[in-house]
Amino acid sequence: GSFEIELPGAEEGKVVTRFPPEPSGFLHVGHAKAALLNDYYARRFKGKLILRFDDTNPSKEKEDFVVNIFRDLDTLGIKPDVVSYSSDYFDLCLQMCEKMLKEGKAYVDDTPVEKMRAERMNGIESEKRSAPAEENLALWKEMVQATERGLSCCVRAKMDMQALNKAMRDPVMYRCNLTPHHRTGDKYKLYPTYDFCCPIVDSVEGVTHALRTSEYHDRNDQYYWFCDAMGIRKPHIWDYSRLNFVYTLLSKRKLQFFVDKGIVGGWDDPRFPTVQGIMRRGLRIEALREFILGLGASKALNLMEWDKIWTINKKFIDPIVPRYTAITAKDRVLVELTDGPSAVEGRSLPRHKKNPDLGRKVVNFYRFVWLEYEDVAACKEGEEVTLMDWGNAILDKIEKDEQGKPVKVVAHLNLAGNFKTTEKKLTWLSNVEDDLVSVKMVDYDYLITKKKLEEEDNFENFINPTTLYETLAVGDPNLRNLQRGETIQLERKGYFVCDQVYLRPGNPVVLLNIPDGRARAVPLKPVFGAIPAK
């Protein structure tokens, strides 16, 4: 896929696109597609991109979300040419609505919500539809002043109650809301709907191409009806497909539910599909951009697997992240190498064998080393194994407890041995107690248990009860210096991003497991025998 799909009527230097997020949440991966698409066409035609905050519903919007949307666009590398707010145009919207009431193109309706919904479904006209303009204007005044009578009313466009396209069945243009607005305070007591406000602002701001996801397709006729009714210029509407992922919710209302219930730590939780969530999980912005630009602007509906985005990510991180070692703490086995160094020897090794630019690290060599319990449990006495970055060793004796679990090993080095002949290549750490770093490795599962939620599904019935897994480990001394957001590879365990720096033994360095795109049997089966975290 590619964005090389021609925009109708696009002229170099004259294209104006807009990205209109509602400040009711952080940007998620679906918004990232919309933002990159609008930015792409604005740049390709040497035009301009407007960032417009669609702030028409004060009940859901906060200044904090505005700040974070700016931050997310900055992360995506998008620099809008103009920043505006729908609320900049509230007075104009009021004037336009009043004009339509005067011309008989709109009416004030006080039908109760449930009844109005049923009438729209069944194509039944409201009793108020034929009221004269004077009556409508009198009630409009009550709405503007937010009187008790006014608060029970809304304004509807007089379109076509028999239209097969239900979006044309007299949609609401204005409704009252006494919640203070994050920018205009309590100056207004009524607010335009997105459907009414959007064509006005698009037209006034000079938008030439309004890119919208294809679920808005039924509302395109409505958009053009409003343009005609108000006698304003019509932008081109261009549909593209919405981005959906398996096991993923992209509705801000549903994401807000997870935040409110404390199921996640916030909008930047690594389990969230927000830009900040997936970046915190270790996704590189270059990978996100490549993934989205690779999808293109097609109209085909796509339900994407996360594997694809993480596979692209791996391509970016693998050549540039340093390699370190950690051993799972639980049941780890101490090995005595009878001919190993009697004093600790620090040797300098490359952080990445194929990338000398990453510099070097000090690795301790000593006669006592830790091995993973699962590795030792799979070994036999007398077996020759390879200790990675050291050489071969022969396991002379494996001591076991009453349950038959290995607890200690006596071995000797065979550095002349050929590592190509050994079956097992093992990670190890010298047992220099004060030097080892406590590590907490974190892995996640999807927040919901159903691959694709249908319209009729209540998402609350599909919430995954356990989505966080933690494993304690001991890590090599180099992990002491990791900074938050730094990406590494732990040998034989995978890629990780540092989420909390190391402070002291009781405050381990927290490493989040970065998926590498290899499909796991279960959505995200926890690796390395992790235990569910409470």
XYZ file of C-alpha atoms in Angstrom:
534
model
C 0.000 0.000 0.000
C 1.056 3.576 -0.433
C -0.274 7.082 -0.152
C 0.276 7.604 -3.884
C -3.470 7.744 -4.398
C -4.334 10.944 -6.191
C -6.370 13.506 -4.308
C -9.190 14.787 -6.528
C -8.651 18.385 -7.626
C -5.324 18.739 -5.798
C -3.151 21.605 -7.046
C 0.414 22.184 -5.938
C 0.652 25.013 -3.419
C -3.102 25.105 -2.841
C -3.865 21.954 -0.855
C -5.050 22.540 2.731
C -5.696 19.509 4.965
C -6.703 19.369 8.597
C -6.248 16.968 11.483
C -9.158 17.555 13.910
C -8.687 15.565 17.151
C -11.122 16.005 20.010
C -9.170 16.806 23.197
C -10.845 13.960 25.111
C -7.869 11.595 25.321
C -4.290 11.040 24.174
C -3.703 10.241 20.497
C -3.837 6.538 19.652
C -2.434 4.593 16.724
C -5.597 5.304 14.660
C -5.160 9.049 15.156
C -1.501 8.654 14.215
C -2.610 7.292 10.837
C -4.984 10.255 10.330
C -2.328 12.773 11.348
C 0.390 11.257 9.145
C -1.992 10.990 6.185
C -3.027 14.656 6.399
C 0.570 15.725 6.932
C 1.732 13.605 3.971
C -0.665 15.229 1.497
C -0.074 18.754 2.821
C 3.691 18.292 2.311
C 3.427 16.428 -0.992
C 1.433 19.247 -2.594
C 3.446 21.993 -0.829
C 0.268 23.078 0.900
C -0.528 23.473 4.580
C -1.738 21.381 7.483
C -4.143 22.739 10.090
C -4.216 21.185 13.546
C -7.723 21.909 14.786
C -8.868 20.884 18.237
C -12.478 19.825 17.843
C -13.569 21.044 21.268
C -17.372 21.044 20.915
C -18.192 18.790 23.882
C -17.058 20.273 27.230
C -18.214 17.177 29.160
C -15.338 15.072 27.788
C -12.569 17.590 27.124
C -9.620 18.788 29.213
C -6.677 21.132 28.743
C -4.369 18.257 29.774
C -5.452 16.361 26.643
C -4.616 19.397 24.471
C -1.089 19.461 25.943
C -0.606 15.731 25.330
C -1.906 15.876 21.753
C 0.732 18.556 21.002
C 3.317 16.265 22.574
C 2.146 13.249 20.553
C 2.280 15.159 17.241
C 5.769 16.337 18.131
C 6.718 12.689 18.729
C 5.288 11.771 15.310
C 7.419 14.503 13.731
C 4.369 16.473 12.585
C 4.581 20.265 12.634
C 1.234 21.846 11.747
C 1.286 25.173 9.866
C -1.769 26.481 11.719
C -3.267 25.614 15.099
C -6.928 26.408 15.694
C -9.868 25.380 17.859
C -13.480 24.784 16.882
C -14.284 27.025 19.869
C -12.672 29.951 17.969
C -15.764 29.753 15.728
C -18.560 29.357 18.301
C -19.993 32.813 17.570
C -19.995 32.099 13.831
C -21.759 28.753 14.439
C -24.425 30.523 16.516
C -24.992 33.050 13.688
C -25.213 30.286 11.079
C -27.698 28.321 13.165
C -29.886 31.375 13.722
C -29.829 32.106 9.990
C -30.979 28.548 9.234
C -33.800 28.838 11.793
C -34.938 32.084 10.139
C -34.859 30.442 6.696
C -36.845 27.406 7.865
C -33.922 25.034 7.272
C -33.738 24.043 10.947
C -36.111 23.765 13.894
C -36.001 23.546 17.695
C -37.128 20.198 19.066
C -37.934 19.144 22.643
C -38.797 15.506 21.849
C -37.282 13.284 24.622
C -34.047 11.562 23.537
C -35.392 7.990 23.448
C -38.481 9.004 21.472
C -36.350 11.047 19.040
C -34.084 8.033 18.487
C -37.102 5.795 17.742
C -38.625 8.385 15.380
C -35.343 8.694 13.474
C -35.108 4.894 13.182
C -38.675 4.652 11.854
C -38.694 7.796 9.710
C -41.394 9.544 11.754
C -41.368 13.344 11.667
C -41.225 15.239 14.966
C -44.324 17.196 15.980
C -42.081 20.262 16.114
C -40.807 19.910 12.540
C -43.408 22.240 11.025
C -43.285 24.956 13.723
C -43.058 28.531 12.292
C -39.727 30.384 12.352
C -40.892 32.826 15.072
C -41.625 29.974 17.472
C -38.256 28.382 16.721
C -36.396 31.666 17.266
C -38.183 32.221 20.598
C -37.130 28.755 21.800
C -33.615 29.311 20.394
C -33.355 32.379 22.634
C -34.348 30.198 25.611
C -31.568 27.745 24.647
C -28.984 30.534 24.400
C -29.999 31.772 27.854
C -30.177 28.185 29.188
C -33.596 28.621 30.793
C -35.337 25.524 32.116
C -37.432 25.431 28.923
C -34.337 25.968 26.762
C -32.396 23.151 28.449
C -35.000 20.617 27.279
C -34.455 21.569 23.624
C -32.018 20.911 20.801
C -31.794 22.261 17.237
C -32.223 19.862 14.305
C -31.584 20.325 10.606
C -34.636 19.905 8.364
C -33.194 17.356 5.947
C -35.259 14.271 5.017
C -36.893 11.996 7.577
C -37.613 9.373 4.892
C -34.015 9.182 3.625
C -32.619 5.655 3.366
C -29.369 7.113 4.702
C -30.310 7.602 8.346
C -27.633 10.274 8.799
C -29.964 12.513 6.744
C -32.891 12.106 9.139
C -32.804 15.569 10.722
C -29.527 15.334 12.683
C -28.957 17.471 15.792
C -27.053 20.746 15.208
C -27.019 22.243 18.708
C -27.557 21.009 22.248
C -27.331 22.650 25.681
C -24.535 21.773 28.097
C -23.865 23.623 31.359
C -20.416 22.051 31.903
C -17.768 24.832 31.781
C -15.624 24.659 28.636
C -11.848 24.293 29.047
C -11.235 27.401 26.909
C -14.408 29.501 26.937
C -15.492 28.794 30.538
C -19.223 29.389 31.007
C -19.584 31.973 28.238
C -21.752 29.547 26.226
C -24.488 27.260 27.496
C -25.006 25.468 24.182
C -22.599 23.870 21.738
C -22.696 22.852 18.064
C -22.393 19.174 17.182
C -19.316 18.069 15.246
C -21.519 17.370 12.213
C -22.739 20.974 12.069
C -19.566 22.726 13.166
C -17.121 20.814 10.958
C -18.335 21.936 7.481
C -18.479 25.562 8.680
C -14.940 25.576 10.058
C -13.531 23.539 7.145
C -15.013 26.077 4.736
C -13.882 29.181 6.656
C -10.364 27.868 7.250
C -9.881 27.160 3.551
C -9.636 23.366 3.830
C -9.539 21.938 0.299
C -9.500 18.236 1.232
C -11.261 16.832 4.281
C -9.824 13.360 4.884
C -12.156 11.204 6.998
C -12.276 7.539 7.930
C -14.737 5.467 5.986
C -17.154 5.009 8.887
C -18.124 8.645 8.247
C -19.095 7.788 4.681
C -22.835 7.896 5.415
C -22.405 11.393 6.812
C -20.827 12.830 3.653
C -24.259 13.695 2.179
C -25.107 15.438 5.416
C -21.840 17.432 5.287
C -22.615 18.645 1.753
C -26.258 19.377 2.674
C -25.025 21.729 5.401
C -22.652 23.445 2.923
C -25.520 23.985 0.472
C -27.967 25.120 3.170
C -25.514 27.750 4.424
C -24.259 28.692 0.975
C -20.605 27.976 1.832
C -17.724 26.528 -0.201
C -17.534 22.726 -0.329
C -14.211 21.021 0.378
C -13.487 17.612 -1.208
C -14.214 14.780 1.206
C -11.767 11.922 0.882
C -12.465 8.621 2.690
C -9.750 6.277 3.866
C -9.985 3.113 5.962
C -9.882 3.205 9.717
C -7.004 1.379 11.370
C -8.128 -1.478 13.616
C -5.989 -3.950 15.542
C -6.794 -7.379 16.948
C -7.574 -7.540 20.700
C -7.538 -3.743 20.806
C -9.985 -0.998 21.729
C -9.535 2.335 19.953
C -12.608 4.093 21.336
C -11.559 6.939 23.637
C -14.697 6.390 25.714
C -13.703 2.765 26.333
C -10.065 3.655 26.969
C -11.250 6.268 29.491
C -13.181 3.451 31.241
C -9.929 1.488 31.744
C -8.247 4.624 33.145
C -11.178 5.470 35.456
C -11.430 1.907 36.800
C -7.689 1.747 37.517
C -7.243 -1.269 35.219
C -4.318 0.617 33.647
C -1.998 3.228 35.137
C -3.045 6.049 32.794
C -3.232 7.043 29.134
C 0.455 6.204 28.677
C 0.122 2.646 30.025
C 2.238 0.221 27.932
C -0.899 -1.893 27.308
C -2.671 1.063 25.674
C -2.703 1.644 21.890
C -1.922 5.324 22.508
C 1.194 6.834 20.928
C 2.632 7.320 24.428
C 1.668 3.779 25.477
C 3.276 1.976 22.546
C 6.365 4.210 22.683
C 6.729 3.423 26.379
C 6.463 -0.256 25.427
C 9.521 0.237 23.234
C 8.153 1.049 19.771
C 10.401 3.338 17.743
C 8.698 6.237 16.062
C 10.430 5.330 12.764
C 8.759 1.913 12.938
C 5.331 3.439 13.543
C 5.784 5.846 10.631
C 6.980 3.094 8.296
C 4.082 0.846 9.299
C 1.443 3.529 8.706
C 2.961 4.929 5.511
C 3.157 1.331 4.271
C -0.595 0.863 4.772
C -1.321 3.732 2.445
C -4.594 5.548 1.937
C -6.670 2.659 0.679
C -10.349 2.369 1.522
C -10.135 -1.367 2.306
C -11.059 -2.113 5.914
C -8.142 -3.669 7.692
C -7.922 -5.543 10.978
C -4.194 -5.539 11.656
C -2.107 -7.946 13.694
C 0.313 -6.270 16.117
C 3.039 -8.700 14.956
C 3.606 -6.671 11.821
C 4.371 -3.404 13.597
C 6.707 -5.136 16.093
C 8.537 -6.948 13.277
C 9.295 -3.577 11.665
C 10.369 -2.289 15.075
C 12.803 -5.181 15.536
C 14.453 -4.285 12.233
C 15.193 -0.801 13.625
C 16.344 -1.786 17.109
C 18.268 -5.020 16.575
C 21.364 -3.433 14.954
C 21.639 -0.614 17.508
C 20.777 -1.955 20.960
C 23.468 -3.214 23.351
C 23.419 -6.790 24.668
C 23.399 -7.587 28.392
C 22.652 -10.597 30.585
C 20.102 -11.385 33.298
C 19.350 -14.652 35.077
C 15.866 -15.395 36.474
C 16.207 -15.102 40.255
C 13.900 -17.939 41.286
C 15.710 -21.298 41.840
C 18.827 -20.104 39.992
C 21.686 -22.586 40.323
C 25.198 -21.851 41.555
C 28.000 -23.481 39.568
C 31.525 -23.932 40.880
C 34.100 -23.967 38.094
C 36.963 -25.780 39.813
C 39.570 -24.310 37.475
C 37.913 -20.888 37.055
C 39.559 -17.593 38.147
C 39.948 -17.527 41.944
C 39.683 -13.738 41.982
C 37.152 -11.714 39.979
C 38.538 -10.671 36.567
C 36.869 -7.824 34.677
C 37.256 -8.191 30.912
C 36.204 -5.754 28.216
C 33.721 -7.110 25.648
C 31.758 -5.361 22.875
C 28.208 -4.320 23.775
C 27.133 -5.562 20.320
C 29.331 -7.969 18.359
C 28.291 -6.539 14.976
C 28.212 -2.862 15.935
C 31.499 -1.596 17.417
C 30.047 1.955 17.567
C 28.094 0.909 20.673
C 31.341 0.676 22.614
C 32.402 -1.867 25.207
C 31.233 -3.263 28.539
C 33.037 -4.890 31.458
C 32.081 -8.509 32.154
C 33.192 -10.233 35.366
C 34.767 -13.709 35.126
C 34.937 -15.780 38.338
C 34.951 -19.398 39.511
C 31.393 -19.144 40.907
C 28.654 -18.395 38.357
C 24.861 -18.444 38.285
C 22.933 -20.388 35.631
C 19.203 -20.420 34.848
C 17.346 -23.166 36.710
C 15.616 -24.335 33.511
C 18.939 -24.614 31.692
C 20.503 -26.773 34.409
C 17.350 -28.901 34.738
C 17.753 -29.840 31.056
C 21.419 -30.843 31.448
C 22.962 -34.234 32.228
C 26.046 -34.983 34.319
C 29.145 -35.132 32.140
C 27.558 -32.968 29.445
C 29.665 -30.359 27.649
C 27.965 -26.955 27.323
C 29.052 -23.542 26.045
C 29.147 -20.571 28.414
C 28.453 -17.657 26.069
C 31.402 -15.265 25.572
C 33.642 -17.521 27.647
C 33.976 -21.019 26.225
C 33.038 -24.631 26.880
C 32.636 -26.282 30.275
C 31.952 -29.863 31.337
C 29.336 -30.429 34.074
C 30.991 -32.992 36.348
C 28.369 -33.184 39.090
C 24.772 -31.934 39.430
C 23.536 -31.960 43.049
C 19.762 -32.261 43.500
C 17.375 -31.838 46.447
C 14.767 -34.375 47.644
C 12.373 -33.288 44.910
C 15.023 -33.934 42.287
C 15.568 -30.234 41.554
C 19.151 -29.194 40.727
C 20.612 -26.934 43.446
C 24.354 -26.897 42.756
C 26.769 -27.882 39.983
C 30.478 -28.639 40.014
C 32.131 -28.208 36.593
C 35.450 -27.503 34.919
C 36.343 -25.364 31.921
C 37.306 -26.841 28.559
C 38.238 -23.659 26.712
C 39.841 -25.643 23.881
C 36.481 -27.325 23.233
C 34.572 -26.584 20.023
C 31.378 -24.615 20.660
C 29.955 -25.941 17.398
C 29.645 -29.420 18.929
C 27.667 -28.385 22.022
C 23.894 -28.486 22.049
C 23.421 -25.790 24.716
C 24.708 -22.204 24.681
C 24.049 -20.823 28.167
C 23.913 -17.344 29.646
C 25.686 -16.973 33.005
C 26.615 -14.332 35.553
C 29.533 -14.336 37.961
C 28.352 -14.493 41.559
C 29.742 -11.183 42.752
C 26.885 -10.419 45.122
C 27.325 -6.666 45.607
C 27.809 -6.222 41.895
C 24.684 -7.899 40.530
C 21.674 -5.684 39.893
C 18.113 -6.563 40.897
C 15.876 -6.557 37.836
C 12.118 -6.762 37.363
C 11.107 -7.953 33.894
C 7.539 -7.062 32.920
C 5.437 -8.621 30.188
C 1.879 -7.834 29.140
C -1.142 -9.497 27.645
C -3.935 -7.858 25.665
C -6.553 -5.936 27.665
C -9.431 -7.764 25.978
C -9.891 -11.458 25.249
C -11.766 -11.311 21.928
C -9.901 -10.783 18.684
C -12.550 -8.561 17.121
C -15.407 -7.043 19.101
C -18.691 -6.817 17.205
C -21.117 -3.890 17.433
C -23.430 -5.810 19.763
C -20.647 -6.955 22.117
C -20.343 -5.254 25.495
C -16.583 -4.854 25.862
C -16.878 -5.123 29.670
C -17.667 -8.833 29.193
C -14.328 -9.365 27.445
C -11.905 -7.672 29.840
C -8.832 -9.823 30.409
C -8.476 -10.374 34.197
C -4.667 -10.770 34.071
C -2.624 -8.616 31.747
C 0.544 -7.900 33.750
C 3.294 -10.437 34.406
C 6.446 -9.809 36.432
C 9.633 -11.841 36.812
C 12.473 -11.021 39.188
C 15.999 -11.547 37.937
C 19.595 -10.701 38.719
C 21.291 -8.656 36.049
C 24.824 -7.804 35.038
C 26.337 -4.704 36.655
C 26.015 -2.665 33.445
C 22.236 -2.484 33.944
C 22.874 -0.078 36.854
C 23.402 2.765 34.412
C 20.339 2.306 32.174
C 18.282 5.440 31.614
C 14.494 5.476 31.270
C 13.466 4.813 27.673
C 16.770 3.109 26.804
C 16.376 -0.095 24.768
C 18.516 -3.198 25.256
C 18.591 -6.881 24.458
C 18.913 -9.413 27.251
C 20.699 -12.429 25.749
C 18.236 -15.277 25.108
C 15.362 -13.330 26.705
C 14.488 -10.714 24.113
C 14.350 -6.940 23.749
C 13.493 -4.665 26.656
C 12.980 -0.997 27.346
C 13.951 0.538 30.681
C 10.836 1.913 32.402
C 12.352 2.660 35.816
C 16.026 3.199 36.578
C 17.881 1.210 39.227
C 17.944 2.878 42.655
C 18.896 0.212 45.221
C 18.350 -3.550 45.726
C 14.776 -2.971 46.945
C 14.070 -0.759 43.901
C 15.062 -2.883 40.913
C 15.560 -1.643 37.386
C 12.211 -2.242 35.640
C 12.477 -3.607 32.103
C 9.419 -3.938 29.840
C 9.515 -6.772 27.334
C 9.274 -5.467 23.740
C 7.403 -7.875 21.434
C 9.592 -8.866 18.484
C 6.826 -9.829 16.070
C 7.136 -13.573 16.490
C 3.590 -14.770 17.077
C 3.234 -16.458 20.428
C 0.848 -19.373 20.929
C -1.376 -17.397 23.292
C -1.940 -13.696 22.451
C 1.041 -12.740 24.612
C 2.034 -15.797 26.542
C 4.281 -14.539 29.315
C 7.889 -15.446 28.693
C 10.431 -16.906 31.114
C 7.963 -18.445 33.560
C 6.598 -15.108 34.632
C 4.065 -14.923 37.418
C 0.892 -12.847 37.218
C 1.370 -9.619 39.151
C -1.240 -8.608 41.675
